[in-house]
Structures are given as structure tokens and as C-alpha cells.
XYZ file of C-alpha atoms in Angstrom:
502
model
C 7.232 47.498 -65.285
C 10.277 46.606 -62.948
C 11.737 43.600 -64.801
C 14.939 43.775 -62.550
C 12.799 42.576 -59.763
C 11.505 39.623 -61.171
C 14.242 36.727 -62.500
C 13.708 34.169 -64.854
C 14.439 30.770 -64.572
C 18.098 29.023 -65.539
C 18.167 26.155 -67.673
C 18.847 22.908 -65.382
C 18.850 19.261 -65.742
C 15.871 17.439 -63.621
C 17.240 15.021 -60.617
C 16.963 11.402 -62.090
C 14.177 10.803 -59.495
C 12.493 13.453 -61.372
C 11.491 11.158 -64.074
C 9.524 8.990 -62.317
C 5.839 9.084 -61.303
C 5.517 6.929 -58.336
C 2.130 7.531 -57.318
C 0.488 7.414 -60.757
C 2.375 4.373 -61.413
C 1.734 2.491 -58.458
C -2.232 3.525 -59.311
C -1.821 1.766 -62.791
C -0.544 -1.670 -62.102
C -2.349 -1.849 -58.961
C -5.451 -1.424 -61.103
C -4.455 -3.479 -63.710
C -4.774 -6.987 -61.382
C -8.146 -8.815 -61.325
C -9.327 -7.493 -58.402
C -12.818 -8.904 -56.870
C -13.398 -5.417 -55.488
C -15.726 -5.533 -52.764
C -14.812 -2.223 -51.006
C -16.280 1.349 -51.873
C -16.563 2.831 -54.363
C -19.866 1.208 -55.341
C -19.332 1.532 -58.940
C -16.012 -1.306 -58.511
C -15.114 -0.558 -61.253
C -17.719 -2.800 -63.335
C -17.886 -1.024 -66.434
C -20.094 -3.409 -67.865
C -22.802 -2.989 -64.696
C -22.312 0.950 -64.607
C -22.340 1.268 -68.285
C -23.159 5.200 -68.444
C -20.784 6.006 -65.653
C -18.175 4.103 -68.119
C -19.793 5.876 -71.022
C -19.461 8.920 -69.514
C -15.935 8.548 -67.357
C -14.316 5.940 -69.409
C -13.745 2.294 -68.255
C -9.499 2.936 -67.528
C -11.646 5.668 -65.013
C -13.489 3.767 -63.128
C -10.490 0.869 -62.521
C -7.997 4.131 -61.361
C -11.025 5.219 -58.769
C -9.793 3.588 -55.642
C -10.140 4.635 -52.441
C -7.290 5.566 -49.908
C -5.396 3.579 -47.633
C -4.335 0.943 -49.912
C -1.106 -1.008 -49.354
C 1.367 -0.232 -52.409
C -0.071 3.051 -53.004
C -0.250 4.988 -50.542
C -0.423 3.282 -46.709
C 2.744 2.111 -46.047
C 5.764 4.379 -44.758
C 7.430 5.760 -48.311
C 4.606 4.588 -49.693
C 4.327 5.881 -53.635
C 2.137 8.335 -52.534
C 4.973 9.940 -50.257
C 7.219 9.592 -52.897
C 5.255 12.015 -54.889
C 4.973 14.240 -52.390
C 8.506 14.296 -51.771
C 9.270 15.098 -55.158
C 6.682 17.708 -55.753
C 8.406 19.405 -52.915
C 11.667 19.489 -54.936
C 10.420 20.336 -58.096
C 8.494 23.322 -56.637
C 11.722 23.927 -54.292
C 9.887 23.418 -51.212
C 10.658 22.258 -47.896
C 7.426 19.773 -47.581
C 4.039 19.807 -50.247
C 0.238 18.379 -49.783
C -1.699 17.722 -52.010
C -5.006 18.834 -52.404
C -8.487 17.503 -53.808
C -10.877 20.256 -53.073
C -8.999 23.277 -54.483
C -6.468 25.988 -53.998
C -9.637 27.498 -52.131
C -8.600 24.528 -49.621
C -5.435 25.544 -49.708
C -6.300 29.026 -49.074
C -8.505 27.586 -46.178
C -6.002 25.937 -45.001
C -3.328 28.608 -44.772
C -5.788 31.201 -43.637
C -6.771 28.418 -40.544
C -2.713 28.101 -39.495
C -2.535 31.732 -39.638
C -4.885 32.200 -36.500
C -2.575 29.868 -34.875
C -0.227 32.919 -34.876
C -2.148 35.707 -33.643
C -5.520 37.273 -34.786
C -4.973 40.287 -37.445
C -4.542 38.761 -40.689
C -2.506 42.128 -43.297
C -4.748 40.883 -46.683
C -4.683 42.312 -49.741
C -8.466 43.274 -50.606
C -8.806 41.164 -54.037
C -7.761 38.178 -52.426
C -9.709 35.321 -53.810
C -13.835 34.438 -51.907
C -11.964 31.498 -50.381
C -9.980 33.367 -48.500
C -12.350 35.504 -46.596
C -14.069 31.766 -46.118
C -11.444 31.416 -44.101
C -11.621 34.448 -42.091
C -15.228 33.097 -41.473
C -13.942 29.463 -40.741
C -10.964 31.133 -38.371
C -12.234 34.475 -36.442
C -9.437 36.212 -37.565
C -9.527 39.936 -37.768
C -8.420 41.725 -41.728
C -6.475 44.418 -41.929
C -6.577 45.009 -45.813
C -4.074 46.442 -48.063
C -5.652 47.872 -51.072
C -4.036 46.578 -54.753
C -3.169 49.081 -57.260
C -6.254 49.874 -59.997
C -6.289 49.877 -63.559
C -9.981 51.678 -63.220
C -10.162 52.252 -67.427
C -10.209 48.620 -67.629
C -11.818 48.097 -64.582
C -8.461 45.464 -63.342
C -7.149 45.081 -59.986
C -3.654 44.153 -59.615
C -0.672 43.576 -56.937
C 0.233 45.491 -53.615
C 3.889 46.855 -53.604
C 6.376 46.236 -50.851
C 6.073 50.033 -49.746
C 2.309 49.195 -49.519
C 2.217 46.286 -47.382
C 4.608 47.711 -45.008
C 2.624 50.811 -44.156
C -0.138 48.048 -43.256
C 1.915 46.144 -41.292
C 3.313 49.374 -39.310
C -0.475 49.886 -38.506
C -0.936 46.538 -37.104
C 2.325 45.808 -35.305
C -0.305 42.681 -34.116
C -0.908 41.180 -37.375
C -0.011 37.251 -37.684
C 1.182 37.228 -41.167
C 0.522 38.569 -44.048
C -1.906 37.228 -47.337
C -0.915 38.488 -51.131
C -2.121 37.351 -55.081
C 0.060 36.918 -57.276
C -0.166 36.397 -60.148
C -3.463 38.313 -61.067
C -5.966 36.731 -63.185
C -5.039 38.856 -65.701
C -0.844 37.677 -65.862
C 0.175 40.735 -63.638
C 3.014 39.406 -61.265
C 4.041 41.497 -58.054
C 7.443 41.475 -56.305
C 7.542 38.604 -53.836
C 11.387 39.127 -52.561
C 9.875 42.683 -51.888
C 7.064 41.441 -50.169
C 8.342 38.569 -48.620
C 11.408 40.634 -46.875
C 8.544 43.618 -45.371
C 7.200 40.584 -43.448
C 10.010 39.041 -42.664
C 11.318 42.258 -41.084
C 8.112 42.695 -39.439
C 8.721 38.844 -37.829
C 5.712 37.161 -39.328
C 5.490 34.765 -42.461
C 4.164 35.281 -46.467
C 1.564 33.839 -47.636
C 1.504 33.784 -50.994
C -1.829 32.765 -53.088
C 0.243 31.686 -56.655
C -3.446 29.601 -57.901
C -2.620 30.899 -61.362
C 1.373 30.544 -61.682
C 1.647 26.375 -61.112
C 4.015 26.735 -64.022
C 6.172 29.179 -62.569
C 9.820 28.199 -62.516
C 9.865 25.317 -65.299
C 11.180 27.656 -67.838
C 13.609 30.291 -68.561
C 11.112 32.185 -70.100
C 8.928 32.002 -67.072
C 8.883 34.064 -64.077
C 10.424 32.707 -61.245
C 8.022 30.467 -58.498
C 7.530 32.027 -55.230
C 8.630 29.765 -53.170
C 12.355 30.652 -54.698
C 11.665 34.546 -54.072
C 10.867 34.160 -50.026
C 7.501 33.035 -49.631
C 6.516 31.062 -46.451
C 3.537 29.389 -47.221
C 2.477 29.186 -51.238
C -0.819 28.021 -52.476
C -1.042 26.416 -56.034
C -3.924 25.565 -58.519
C -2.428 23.038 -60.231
C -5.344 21.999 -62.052
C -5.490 25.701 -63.360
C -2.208 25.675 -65.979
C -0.167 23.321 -64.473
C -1.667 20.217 -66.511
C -3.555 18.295 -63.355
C -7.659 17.870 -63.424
C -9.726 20.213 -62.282
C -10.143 20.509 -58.420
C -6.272 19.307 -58.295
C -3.910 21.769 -56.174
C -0.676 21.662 -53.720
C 0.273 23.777 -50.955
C 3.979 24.135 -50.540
C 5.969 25.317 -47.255
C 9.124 26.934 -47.836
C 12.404 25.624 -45.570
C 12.581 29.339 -44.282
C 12.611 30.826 -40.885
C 9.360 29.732 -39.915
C 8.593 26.253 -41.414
C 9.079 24.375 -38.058
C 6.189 26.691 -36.413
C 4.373 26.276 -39.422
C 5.019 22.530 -40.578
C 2.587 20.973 -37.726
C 0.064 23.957 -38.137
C -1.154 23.204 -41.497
C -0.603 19.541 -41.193
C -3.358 19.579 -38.444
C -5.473 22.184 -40.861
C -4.634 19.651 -43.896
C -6.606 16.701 -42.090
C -9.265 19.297 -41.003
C -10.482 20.074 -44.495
C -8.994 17.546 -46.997
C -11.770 14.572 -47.428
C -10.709 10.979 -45.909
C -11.909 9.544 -49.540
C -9.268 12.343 -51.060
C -9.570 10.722 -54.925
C -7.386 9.104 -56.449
C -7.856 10.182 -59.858
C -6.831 13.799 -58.789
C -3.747 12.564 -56.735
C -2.319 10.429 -59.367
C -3.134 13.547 -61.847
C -0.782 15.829 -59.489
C 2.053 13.630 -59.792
C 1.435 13.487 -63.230
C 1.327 17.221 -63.801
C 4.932 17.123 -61.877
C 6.648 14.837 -64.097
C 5.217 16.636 -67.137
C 5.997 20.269 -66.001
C 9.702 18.929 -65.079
C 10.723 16.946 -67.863
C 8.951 18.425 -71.237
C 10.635 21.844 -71.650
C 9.667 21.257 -75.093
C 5.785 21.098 -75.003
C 6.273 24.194 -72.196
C 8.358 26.100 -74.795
C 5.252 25.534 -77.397
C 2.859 27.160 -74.881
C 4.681 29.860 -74.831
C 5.049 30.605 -78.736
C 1.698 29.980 -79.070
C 0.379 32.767 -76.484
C 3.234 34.965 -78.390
C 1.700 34.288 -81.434
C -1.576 35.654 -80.115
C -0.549 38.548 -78.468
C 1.350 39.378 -81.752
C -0.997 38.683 -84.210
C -3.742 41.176 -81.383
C -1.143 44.264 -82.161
C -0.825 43.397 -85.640
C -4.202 43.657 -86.612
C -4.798 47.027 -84.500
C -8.453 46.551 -83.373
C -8.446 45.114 -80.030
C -5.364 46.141 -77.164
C -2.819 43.862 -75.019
C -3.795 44.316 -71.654
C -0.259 43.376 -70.345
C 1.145 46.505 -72.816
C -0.098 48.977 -70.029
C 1.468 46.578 -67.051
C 4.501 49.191 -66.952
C 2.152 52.002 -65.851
C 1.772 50.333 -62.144
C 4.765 50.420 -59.670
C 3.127 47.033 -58.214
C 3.759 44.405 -61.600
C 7.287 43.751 -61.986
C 6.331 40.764 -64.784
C 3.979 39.338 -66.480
C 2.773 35.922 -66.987
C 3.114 35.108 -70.762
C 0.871 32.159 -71.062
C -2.091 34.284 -70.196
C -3.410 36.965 -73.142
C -5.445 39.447 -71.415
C -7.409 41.724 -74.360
C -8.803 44.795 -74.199
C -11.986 44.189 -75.947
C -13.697 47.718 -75.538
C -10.970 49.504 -77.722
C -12.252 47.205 -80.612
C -16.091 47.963 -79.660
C -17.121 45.304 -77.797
C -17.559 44.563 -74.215
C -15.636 41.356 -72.654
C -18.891 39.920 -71.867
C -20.014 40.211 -74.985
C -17.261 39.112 -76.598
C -16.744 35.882 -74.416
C -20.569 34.979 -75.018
C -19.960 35.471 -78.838
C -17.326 33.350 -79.023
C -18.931 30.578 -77.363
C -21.838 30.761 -79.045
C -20.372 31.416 -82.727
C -17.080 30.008 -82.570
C -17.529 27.382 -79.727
C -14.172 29.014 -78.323
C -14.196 29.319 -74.304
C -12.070 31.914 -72.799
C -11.049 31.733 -68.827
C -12.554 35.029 -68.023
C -15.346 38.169 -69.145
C -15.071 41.541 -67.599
C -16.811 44.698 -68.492
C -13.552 45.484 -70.610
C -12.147 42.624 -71.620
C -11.503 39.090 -71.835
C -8.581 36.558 -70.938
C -7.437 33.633 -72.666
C -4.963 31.205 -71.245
C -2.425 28.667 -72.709
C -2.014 25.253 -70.180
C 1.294 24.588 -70.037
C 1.822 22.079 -72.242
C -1.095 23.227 -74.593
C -0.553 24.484 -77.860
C -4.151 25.469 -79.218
C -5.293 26.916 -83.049
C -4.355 30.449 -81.861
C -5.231 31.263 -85.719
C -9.104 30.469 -85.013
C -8.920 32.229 -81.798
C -7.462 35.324 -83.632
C -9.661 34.783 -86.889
C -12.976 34.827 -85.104
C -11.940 37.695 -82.344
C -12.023 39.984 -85.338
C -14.759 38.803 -86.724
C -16.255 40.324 -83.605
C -19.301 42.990 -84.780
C -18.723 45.989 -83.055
C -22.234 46.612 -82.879
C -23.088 43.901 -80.452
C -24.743 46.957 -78.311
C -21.859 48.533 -77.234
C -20.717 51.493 -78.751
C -17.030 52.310 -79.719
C -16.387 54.015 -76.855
C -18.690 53.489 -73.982
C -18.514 54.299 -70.602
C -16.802 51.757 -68.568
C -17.972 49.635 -65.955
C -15.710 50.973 -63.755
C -14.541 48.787 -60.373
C -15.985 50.108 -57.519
C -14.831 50.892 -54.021
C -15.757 48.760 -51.266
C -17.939 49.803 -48.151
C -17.037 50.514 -44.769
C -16.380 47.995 -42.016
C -18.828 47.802 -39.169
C -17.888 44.503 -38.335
C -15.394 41.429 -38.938
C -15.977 39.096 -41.319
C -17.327 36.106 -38.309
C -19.549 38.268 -36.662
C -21.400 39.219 -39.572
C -21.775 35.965 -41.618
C -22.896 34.388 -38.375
C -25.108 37.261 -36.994
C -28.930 36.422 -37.035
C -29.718 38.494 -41.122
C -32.640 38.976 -43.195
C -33.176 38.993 -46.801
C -34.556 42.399 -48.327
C -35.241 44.161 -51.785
C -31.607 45.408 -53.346
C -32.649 49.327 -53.112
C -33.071 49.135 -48.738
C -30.180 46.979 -48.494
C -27.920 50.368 -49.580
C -26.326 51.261 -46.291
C -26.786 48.159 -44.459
C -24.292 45.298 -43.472
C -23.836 42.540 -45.982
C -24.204 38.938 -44.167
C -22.007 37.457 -47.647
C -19.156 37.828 -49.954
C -20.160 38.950 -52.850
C -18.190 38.478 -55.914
C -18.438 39.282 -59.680
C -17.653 35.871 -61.057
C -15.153 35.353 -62.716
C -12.920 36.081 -61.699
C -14.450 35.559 -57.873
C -11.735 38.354 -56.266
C -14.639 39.617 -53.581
C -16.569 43.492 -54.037
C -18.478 42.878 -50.864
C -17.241 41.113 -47.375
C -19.737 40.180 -44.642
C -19.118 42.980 -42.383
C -19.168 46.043 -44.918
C -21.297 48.345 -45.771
C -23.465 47.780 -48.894
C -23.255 50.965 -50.914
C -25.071 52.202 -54.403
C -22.528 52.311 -56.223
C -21.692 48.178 -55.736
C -25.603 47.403 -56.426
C -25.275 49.115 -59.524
C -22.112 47.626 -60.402
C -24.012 43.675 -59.250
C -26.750 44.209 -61.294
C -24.808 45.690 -64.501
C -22.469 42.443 -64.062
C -25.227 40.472 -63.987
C -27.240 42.016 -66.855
C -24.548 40.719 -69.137
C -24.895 37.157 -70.961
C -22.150 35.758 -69.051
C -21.800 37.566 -65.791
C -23.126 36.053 -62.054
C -22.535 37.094 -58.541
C -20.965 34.519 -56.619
C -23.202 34.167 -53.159
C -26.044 36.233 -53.822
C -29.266 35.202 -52.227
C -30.734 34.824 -55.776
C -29.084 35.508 -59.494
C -30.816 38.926 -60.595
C -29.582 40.883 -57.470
C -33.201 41.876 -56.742
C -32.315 41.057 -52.743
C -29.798 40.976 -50.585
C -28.823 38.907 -47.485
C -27.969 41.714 -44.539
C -27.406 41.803 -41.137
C -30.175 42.588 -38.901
C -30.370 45.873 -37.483
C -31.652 44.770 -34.590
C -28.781 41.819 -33.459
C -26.233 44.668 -34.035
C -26.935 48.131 -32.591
């Protein structure tokens, strides 16, 4: 693992602006008035006439759900609202921010949307997240992929290189910009200055989907954000580690060479997919997670020792594997993300599914993801969980939950061919048909093992064997599910008709 490629963070003192929460504050003492409120929502906030909405919400809830345009919050020019904005955009170090309440995969939407503004060839890397190729649906653009480097024993797909991503590009001298993950769901981080100067030599922005590193760049024993490495155009989960609620995210542009082509782009693809009833609740929970990722180094710093203390006590005990031990193997991961403890389950006898569904169901412990090989547990910065009863009751794992000590992997399997883009085929006229005919025809979806929802199958490829097998294993096990399959035991597929497409 290149660690020379990846800086850390320096120590530094937040701007004195930093410690405020406009928008979250406005929310509060405009909800704490006795408002008569005869405006939507319907609920108004009578916790005594919507008892099990309160019961179930909370009454301080239902007072903070207010909808937009509201004068001292967030309708008037430098309103609170665009005060929170403004200094998410610093903390994150980027030129301007939105926030987001339908997802990163809005964000990702969003930025795929602006990209067709710029041509039509899109360079992706292939385990991009579903709501990306959504937005080659939503956009017409063409892909060109770039394939990610595989860990196939563990079944993992990680980062592209810079060496990787310019080959693509010198293939497709037409491509628009180009669309990398980093981090991976399992912590692996790729080199973004790499990546980021291959398309700037090649004239066309980065796009950089960084759902799972919100945190990056509040601490010095974090990697450094994206943004800061060269990125154009940087999609974040917030909700994910960064401390917001769930369906909470920003999209940040850099100030680089092409934020003034970009700037009115996504604004116009912001008010295309964000909701005009954008909640309040999530908002104020953004500028929230800001404040708290700025000014507590301390509750960041306990994160951190408390994923350390997992990893550590994993290699102590010698049953179960580090997944991010084996990142130096792959010329692609130049860091790792150290509030996420990936574990190789199999070398203790157990498959990740297995082992996620036995800690839930034993231990009432939830981990963030189940593979064939292993599972992943993540620390919210800010968190610092019992990581003794997560390590107590991973080894008290049975290794003879059907899986023998060494069984054959479910290995990752190669996509299909393209016979078509990714438009033309979810909109083509398609049939549903048993699993077994639908080997060599065109999928009409995106099919993804979830989670962690990177795609196996894009409308437009070729359904092979070798994914139906790999569908239908995934599913078989007590926590796997294919995202967009026509029905949850993969007995059918959704495929293109032969006849609309010769």
C-alpha cells in the first residue's frame, strides 16, 4: 500500500464562524414560538392530536418538521440556511456545497446529469454505486468503464489506479469526465491527486463518489478529503459516518479549473431532483453534523481508538483476518479508512452472511455489510461503541454454521458483454422469463448484490451463467437480496426483447 500518496490531515484551529450552527439554530427558536400552524405539514405539530406520530417521532420532532420557504430560516438572502451552506463549503474546502435530502444516490444523479452537459461518454469505474448507472438511464450518456482491481479470494472490488484510468481515457479521447469510488465499502482508499491530474490532463473534470469518507479531513489520523487532493465534483453521504440522519448528504464543487462551467450545471440538476418540501429535519441535521465533525476532535479521536481496538483485539485472538492487512497487495489502495473494520470471516469458518445473520439474531449486533467472505463493521465518527461485545460474540461464532473451514469461495464474477447502452435497454419494450433462458440475453435492470449495491449486471449486458449462479447463491443466504430483480428468489429475469432489438 502506497502511503506516500495519500496525506493525512494537519492539526488546525476551526474559523470562529465554525462554531456556529445557523441553520439548526434558526430551526430551534423558530419552533419554539406558539405558532397557530395552519400550513402543511398536516401533522402541525400537535403532538397531542397525532399522538403515535409523537410516540413514534418524538414531540421536539414534529415542532422541527417545517416546511421550506420560511422567513428566518431559510427564504431570505443569507438566510441561516445559506449560512450553512456557506460554511459546509469551508469545512469540506469547497468552492460552493448543496445539500441533499434524498441521498448521495441524488448526488450521484445529479453529477452524472451535469456530466451530459459536457459531452456524451461518461470513463466509469465498473463498481460504481446502482445510482449511478440511474443516472446513465436518467441522462443518455454512453459508459466507457474502467475495471477496479479484484481481491477475487475475498470476493472485494476495490479502486482504479491513475495508469488505469488513463488508458480509458486515451480510448475515448470523447469522454466528458470521468466517475471514480473512493473509498470502497470495505475502507480501501485510491489515489485521487493521481486520478484527478489523468483527467485534468485529458481536459475534463473528476468526479469523485466519497459516500463513505464524510469524515475525511477532520483528523490527522484521517485520510485526507478529496476535494483537497483535486477532485472537481465530490459526492458525500453524510448520513453514512459523518453524524447526519439517514437520507442526509452534500455535494461539494471544488474552486478548480472547471467550477464556473460546472457551478450553473448542477445547480439546474440540484432543482431537478431535490424535492420542493426538502425536510427540514435532515437539513438542520447536516449543519449539525458540520459543527460536530469540525469542532469535537475529541469524540473523532475516540472513534478511532475504538475501531483500533477492534482490529487489534481481531489479530490478537487469531481466528478471523483484517481485511485491510492484505490492502498492500493492490497497486490501486494507497490508504485505508480506519473507522471501518472489514473481517475476513471465512478464515475463522464462517461465511459473512452467516456471520452477520448470527450476530443479529444472537447478539442483536448489526454490522453495515455481509459478503460471501466477510463482514464490515463501521465506527460513526463520533461513536464510540462496546467494541468488547462486538469482539466477545464474533468468537463465539460456531464454525459449523454450514460452512466448512475452508470452503470454496463465492467468488465475484465478471460482467457480460455490452450489446447496448444503458438507455436503450432499460427503456426498450422487455419481457420477464424463467432465470435458466434469460442466460445470454440482454438484462432490461441493474442488478446488484445488496449490500453493498456496487452493480453485477447493467441494462445493456449480457446475462451470463456464471452471474445467475452467483444471484441465486447471494440470495440463498439469510441476509443476502438482489437489488432490482423482478422478484427476490431470482427464479426470473426482466430482459430485453429479442424482437425490439435485432
Amino acid at each position: 500500500m502506497n502511503t506516500t500518496t495519500a496525506p493525512s490531515v494537519p492539526v488546525r484551529r476551526p474559523a470562529p464562524a465554525q462554531l456556529d450552527a445557523p441553520y439548526a439554530e434558526a430551526l430551534r427558536s423558530y419552533t419554539a414560538m406558539d405558532w397557530m400552524r395552519l400550513n402543511v405539514p398536516g401533522h402541525g405539530a400537535a403532538s397531542e392530536r397525532f399522538g403515535a406520530l409523537a410516540d413514534l417521532v418524538g414531540a421536539a420532532s414534529l415542532r422541527l418538521d417545517v416546511p421550506p420557504l420560511l422567513e428566518g430560516i431559510d427564504l431570505e438572502t443569507n438566510s441561516p440556511l445559506d449560512r450553512a451552506l456557506v460554511l459546509a463549503a469551508e469545512a469540506w474546502g469547497a468552492r460552493r456545497t448543496w445539500f441533499l435530502t434524498n441521498g448521495a444516490s441524488q448526488g450521484n444523479r445529479i453529477a452524472t446529469v451535469t456530466a451530459r452537459a459536457l459531452g456524451e461518454t461518461l470513463v466509469v469505474q465498473r463498481s460504481v454505486h446502482s445510482s449511478v448507472i440511474d443516472g446513465l438511464v436518467l441522462s443518455g450518456l454512453r459508459a466507457a468503464f474502467v475495471r477496479p482491481s479484484i481481491d477475487s479470494a475475498l470476493g472485494i472490488a476495490h479502486g482504479v489506479t491513475a495508469t488505469e484510468l488513463a488508458d480509458t481515457l486515451t480510448a475515448h479521447p470523447e469522454a466528458a469526465a470521468a466517475y471514480v469510488v473512493t473509498p470502497s465499502y470495505f475502507g480501501a482508499v485510491a489515489d485521487v491527486r493521481g486520478l484527478a491530474d489523468v483527467a485534468h490532463d485529458a481536459g475534463i473534470p473528476l468526479i469523485v463518489d466519497e459516500a463513505w469518507g464524510a469524515h475525511f479531513g477532520f483528523h490527522p489520523d484521517l485520510p485526507a478529503n478529496a476535494l483537497t487532493l483535486g477532485a472537481d465534483i465530490v459526492v458525500s453521504s453524510t448520513h453514512k459516518l459523518g453524524g447526519s440522519l439517514t437520507q442526509s448528504a452534500m455535494l461539494h464543487l471544488a474552486d478548480g479549473p472547471f467550477a464556473d462551467t460546472l457551478e450553473p450545471l448542477i445547480q439546474r440538476a440540484f432543482h431537478l431532483t431535490q424535492s420542493t418540501s426538502a425536510s427540514a429535519l435532515l437539513l438542520a441535521s447536516l449543519d449539525t453534523a458540520r459543527h460536530t465533525l469540525v469542532n469535537d476532535t475529541d469524540a473523532l479521536s475516540a472513534s478511532l481508538a475504538a475501531a483500533d481496538s477492534m482490529r487489534a483485539a481481531v489479530r490478537a485472538a487469531g481466528r478471523f483476518s483484517v481485511v485491510s492487512d492484505g490492502f498492500g497487495r493492490f497497486p490501486d489502495i494507497v490508504a485505508s479508512d480506519p473507522l471501518r473494520v472489514a473481517i475476513d470471516t471465512r478464515s475463522g469458518g464462517v461465511s459473512g452472511h452467516q456471520a452477520r445473520w448470527q450476530l443479529m439474531k444472537e447478539d442483536r449486533i448489526l454490522v453495515e455489510v455481509a459478503t460471501d467472505a466477510a463482514i464490515v463493521a463501521v465506527v460513526g465518527a463520533g461513536s464510540a461503541p462496546d467494541h468488547d461485545r462486538f469482539i466477545t460474540a464474533l468468537h463465539a461464532l460456531p464454525a459449523d454454521l454450514g460452512t466448512p473451514t475452508e470452503p470454496p469461495r463465492l467468488r465475484l464474477p465478471s460482467p457480460g458483454p455490452v450489446r447496448m447502452t444503458t438507455r436503450e435497454a432499460f427503456f426498450a419494450p422487455s419481457r420477464t422469463v424463467p432465470a435458466a433462458e434469460a442466460v445470454g440475453r440482454i438484462s432490461a435492470d441493474t442488478l446488484a448484490a445488496y449490500p453493498p449495491g456496487i452493480p453485477n449486471v447493467l441494462p445493456g449486458e449480457v446475462i451470463t451463467a456464471e452471474l445467475i449462479d452467483f444471484f441465486q447463491r447471494t440470495t440463498a443466504a439469510p441476509t443476502g437480496h438482489v437489488r432490482g430483480a423482478a422478484g427476490p428468489d431470482l427464479a426470473t429475469l426482466r430482459v430485453v426483447d429479442a424482437t425490439s432489438h435485432g
